[in-house]
C-alpha positions as CSV (number, residue, x, y, z in Angstrom):
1,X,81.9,62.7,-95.6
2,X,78.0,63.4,-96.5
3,X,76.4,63.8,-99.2
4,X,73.0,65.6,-99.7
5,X,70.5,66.5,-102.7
6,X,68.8,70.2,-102.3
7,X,66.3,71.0,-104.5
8,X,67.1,74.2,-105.6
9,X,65.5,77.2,-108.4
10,X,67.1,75.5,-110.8
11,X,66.7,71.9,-110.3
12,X,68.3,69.4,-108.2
13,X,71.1,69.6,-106.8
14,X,73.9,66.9,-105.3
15,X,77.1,67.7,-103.4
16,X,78.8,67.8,-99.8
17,X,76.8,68.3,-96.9
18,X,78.5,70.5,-94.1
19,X,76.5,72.5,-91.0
20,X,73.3,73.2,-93.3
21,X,75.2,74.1,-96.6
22,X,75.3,71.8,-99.8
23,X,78.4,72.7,-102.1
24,X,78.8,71.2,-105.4
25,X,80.4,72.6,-109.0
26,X,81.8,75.6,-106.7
27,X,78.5,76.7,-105.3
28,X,77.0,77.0,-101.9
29,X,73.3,76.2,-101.5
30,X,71.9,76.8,-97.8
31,X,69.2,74.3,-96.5
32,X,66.3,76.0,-95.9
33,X,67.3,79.3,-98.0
34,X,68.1,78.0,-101.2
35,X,65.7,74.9,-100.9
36,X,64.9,72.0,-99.3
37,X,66.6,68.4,-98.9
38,X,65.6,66.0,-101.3
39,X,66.0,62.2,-100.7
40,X,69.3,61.5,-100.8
41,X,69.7,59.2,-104.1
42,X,66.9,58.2,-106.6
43,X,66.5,55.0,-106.4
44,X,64.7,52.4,-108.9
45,X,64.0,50.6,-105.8
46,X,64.0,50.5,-102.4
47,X,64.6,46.6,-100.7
48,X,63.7,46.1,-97.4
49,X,64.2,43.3,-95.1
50,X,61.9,42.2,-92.3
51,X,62.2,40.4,-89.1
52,X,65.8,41.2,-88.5
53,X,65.9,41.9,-84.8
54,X,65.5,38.9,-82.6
55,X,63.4,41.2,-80.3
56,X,61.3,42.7,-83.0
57,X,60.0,38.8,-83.9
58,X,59.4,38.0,-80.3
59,X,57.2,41.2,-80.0
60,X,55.2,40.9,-83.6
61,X,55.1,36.8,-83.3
62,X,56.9,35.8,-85.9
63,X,59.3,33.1,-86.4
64,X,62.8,33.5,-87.4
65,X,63.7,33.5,-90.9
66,X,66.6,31.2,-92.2
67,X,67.7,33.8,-94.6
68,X,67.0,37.5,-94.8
69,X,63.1,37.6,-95.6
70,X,62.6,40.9,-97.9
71,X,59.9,43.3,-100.2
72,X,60.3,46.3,-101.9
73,X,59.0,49.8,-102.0
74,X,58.4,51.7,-105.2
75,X,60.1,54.7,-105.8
76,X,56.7,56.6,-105.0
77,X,56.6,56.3,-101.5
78,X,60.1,58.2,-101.3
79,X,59.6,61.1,-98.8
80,X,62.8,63.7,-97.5
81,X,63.9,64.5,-94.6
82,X,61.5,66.9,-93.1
83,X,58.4,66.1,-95.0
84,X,55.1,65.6,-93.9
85,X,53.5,61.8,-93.7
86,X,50.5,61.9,-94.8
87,X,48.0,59.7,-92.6
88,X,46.5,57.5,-95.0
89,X,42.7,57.8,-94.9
90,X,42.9,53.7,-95.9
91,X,44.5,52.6,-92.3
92,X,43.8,53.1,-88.7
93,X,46.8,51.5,-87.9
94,X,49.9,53.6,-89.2
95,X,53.5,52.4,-88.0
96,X,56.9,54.0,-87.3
97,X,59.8,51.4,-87.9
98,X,63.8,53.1,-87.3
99,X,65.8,51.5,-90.4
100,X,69.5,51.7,-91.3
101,X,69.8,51.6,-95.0
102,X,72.5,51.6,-97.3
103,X,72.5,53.3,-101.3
104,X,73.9,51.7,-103.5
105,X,77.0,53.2,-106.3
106,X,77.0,51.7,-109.0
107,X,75.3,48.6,-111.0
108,X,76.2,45.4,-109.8
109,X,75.1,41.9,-109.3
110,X,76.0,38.8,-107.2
111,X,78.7,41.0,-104.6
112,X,80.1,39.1,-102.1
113,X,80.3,40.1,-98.6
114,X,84.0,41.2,-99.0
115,X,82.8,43.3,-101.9
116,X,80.4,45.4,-100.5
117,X,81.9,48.1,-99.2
118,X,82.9,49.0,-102.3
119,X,79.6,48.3,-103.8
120,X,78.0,51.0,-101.4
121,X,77.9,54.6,-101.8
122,X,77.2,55.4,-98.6
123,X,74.3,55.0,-95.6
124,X,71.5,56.5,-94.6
125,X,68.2,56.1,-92.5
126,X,64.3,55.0,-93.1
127,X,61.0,54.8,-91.5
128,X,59.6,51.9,-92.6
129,X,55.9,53.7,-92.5
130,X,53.5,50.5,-92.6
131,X,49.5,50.5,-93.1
132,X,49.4,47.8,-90.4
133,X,45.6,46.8,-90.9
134,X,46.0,46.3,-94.5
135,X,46.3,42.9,-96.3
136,X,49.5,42.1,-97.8
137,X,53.0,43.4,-97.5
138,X,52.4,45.9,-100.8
139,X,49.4,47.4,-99.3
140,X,50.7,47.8,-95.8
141,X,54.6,48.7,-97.2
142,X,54.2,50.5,-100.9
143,X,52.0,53.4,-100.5
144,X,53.0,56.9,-101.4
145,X,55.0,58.1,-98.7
146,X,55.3,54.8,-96.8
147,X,59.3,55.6,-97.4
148,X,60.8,58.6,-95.5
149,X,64.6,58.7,-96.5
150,X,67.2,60.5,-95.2
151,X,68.6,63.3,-94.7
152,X,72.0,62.8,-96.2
153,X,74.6,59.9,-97.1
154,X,77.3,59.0,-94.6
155,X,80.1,57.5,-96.9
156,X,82.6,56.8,-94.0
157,X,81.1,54.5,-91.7
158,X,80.9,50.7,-90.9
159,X,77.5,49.9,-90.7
160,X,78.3,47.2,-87.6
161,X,77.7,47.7,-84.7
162,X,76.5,51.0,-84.3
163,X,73.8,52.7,-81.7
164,X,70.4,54.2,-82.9
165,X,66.7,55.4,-81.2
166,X,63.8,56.6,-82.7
167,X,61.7,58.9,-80.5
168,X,58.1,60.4,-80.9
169,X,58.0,64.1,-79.1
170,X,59.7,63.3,-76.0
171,X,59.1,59.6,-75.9
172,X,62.2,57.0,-76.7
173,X,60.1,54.7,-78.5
174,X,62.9,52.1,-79.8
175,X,66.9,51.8,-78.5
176,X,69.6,49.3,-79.9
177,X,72.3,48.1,-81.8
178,X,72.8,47.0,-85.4
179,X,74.9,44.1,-83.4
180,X,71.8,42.7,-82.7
181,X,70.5,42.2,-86.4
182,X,70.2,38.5,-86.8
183,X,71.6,39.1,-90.7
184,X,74.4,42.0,-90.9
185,X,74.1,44.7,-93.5
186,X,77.4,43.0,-95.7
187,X,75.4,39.7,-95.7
188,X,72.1,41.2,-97.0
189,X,73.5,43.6,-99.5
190,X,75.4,40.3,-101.2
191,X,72.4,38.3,-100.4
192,X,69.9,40.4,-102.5
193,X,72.5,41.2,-105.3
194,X,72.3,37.3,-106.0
195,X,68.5,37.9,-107.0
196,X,68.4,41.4,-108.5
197,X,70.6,43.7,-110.6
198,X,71.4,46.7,-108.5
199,X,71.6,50.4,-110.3
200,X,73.0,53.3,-109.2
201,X,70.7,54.9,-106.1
202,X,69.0,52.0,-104.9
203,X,68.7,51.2,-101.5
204,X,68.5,48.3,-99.2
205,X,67.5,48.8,-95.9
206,X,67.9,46.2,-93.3
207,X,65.0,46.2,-90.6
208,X,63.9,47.4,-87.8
209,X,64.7,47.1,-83.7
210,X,62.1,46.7,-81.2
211,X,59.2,48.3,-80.5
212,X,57.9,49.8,-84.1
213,X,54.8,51.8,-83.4
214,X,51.7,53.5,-83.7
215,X,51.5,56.9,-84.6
216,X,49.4,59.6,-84.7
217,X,48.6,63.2,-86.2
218,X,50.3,65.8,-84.7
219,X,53.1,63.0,-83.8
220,X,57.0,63.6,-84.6
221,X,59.3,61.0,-85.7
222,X,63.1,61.7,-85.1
223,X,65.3,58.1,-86.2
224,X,68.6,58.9,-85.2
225,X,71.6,56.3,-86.1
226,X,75.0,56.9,-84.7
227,X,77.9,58.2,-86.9
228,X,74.7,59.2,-89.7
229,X,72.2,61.8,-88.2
230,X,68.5,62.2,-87.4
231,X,66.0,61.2,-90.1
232,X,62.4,63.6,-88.8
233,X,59.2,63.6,-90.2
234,X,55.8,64.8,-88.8
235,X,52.3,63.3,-88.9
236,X,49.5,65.1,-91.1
237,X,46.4,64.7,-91.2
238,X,45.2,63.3,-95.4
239,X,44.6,66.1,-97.7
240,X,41.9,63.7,-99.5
């Protein structure tokens, strides 16, 4: 099943999500007609884990972490499905990066890996937008719209072992597996919960494949994950 948010004329809205229609309470709201998607949940926080993808270290440098290597992004950099990124006028080096993520259901803390399927409302998919000239993991990471989330929740799916790509216009920029992560989504989920309290909405994301890139205005980013959908958002130019 998915589940969507629509912002509607009289507020948010949360319910099924079926060929463009959200239906909740008894009511049918049409995507595009009755209002936009929203991020699917509303989190607190947004914890994201780095240098998951054996290929992705041997491409940035980086060394292997013994244990999932995270930081978090602030509610505030939140963007939906089909909303512009804004091209900071801070960077000249603005990155793509095809995450899987999962939202949390309820609050919990110290799940174990058996537990978190139960734990997890359903998944969804980010683009881990990074300011890749900036010093620091908050400044390149944290920014408003640095967190592109969407466009719905997939609640039946095992987050193992499934397909994705990212592509930019017609250009497959990244192609894998979640097989490949070097920590799997049920061990970073319980890992994480040992350290922080999780509330209702919050999301954990678990890193990116190969080949994260540069972008550009006028660019189009489609992250697609198998069994979940296509998470797109253009490049802008900064309204500042």
């Amino acid at each position: 099943m998915r589940l969507a948010r629509i912002d509607t004329a009289d507020g948010p809205v949360a319910g099924e999500y079926e060929d463009g229609v959200v239906r909740a309470d008894g009511a049918e709201y049409e995507v595009g007609v009755d209002g936009d998607l929203l991020p699917p949940c509303d989190p607190s926080a947004m914890y994201c884990v780095g240098r998951n993808y054996a290929e992705t270290l041997d491409q940035m440098e980086y060394e292997r972490p013994e244990e999932p290597d995270f930081f978090i992004k602030p509610p505030a950099s939140l963007l939906a499905h089909e909303d512009p990124i804004e091209y900071p006028e801070f960077t000249e080096e603005l990155t793509y990066a095809g995450e899987l993520a999962a939202v949390i259901d309820e609050r919990c803390h110290d799940v174990s890996e058996d537990e978190v399927p139960d734990v997890v409302r359903g998944y969804t998919i980010m683009n881990d937008v990074d300011a890749l000239d900036q010093q620091g993991r908050t400044a390149r990471k944290a920014f408003d719209g640095s967190g592109p989330l969407g466009p719905w929740l997939e609640t039946d799916l095992d987050p193992r072992g499934i397909d994705m790509h990212t592509d930019i216009g017609d250009e497959r920029r990244q192609d894998a597996n979640t097989e490949l992560m070097l920590f799997d989504p049920y061990e970073i989920v319980s890992y994480l919960s040992k350290r922080f309290t999780f509330r209702p909405g919050d999301v954990v994301a678990f890193g990116s494949p190969a080949n994260p890139g540069l972008v550009e205005p006028g660019d189009t980013v489609e992250i697609t994950y198998e069994g979940v959908g296509t998470l797109r958002n253009g490049i802008v130019a900064s309204s500042e």
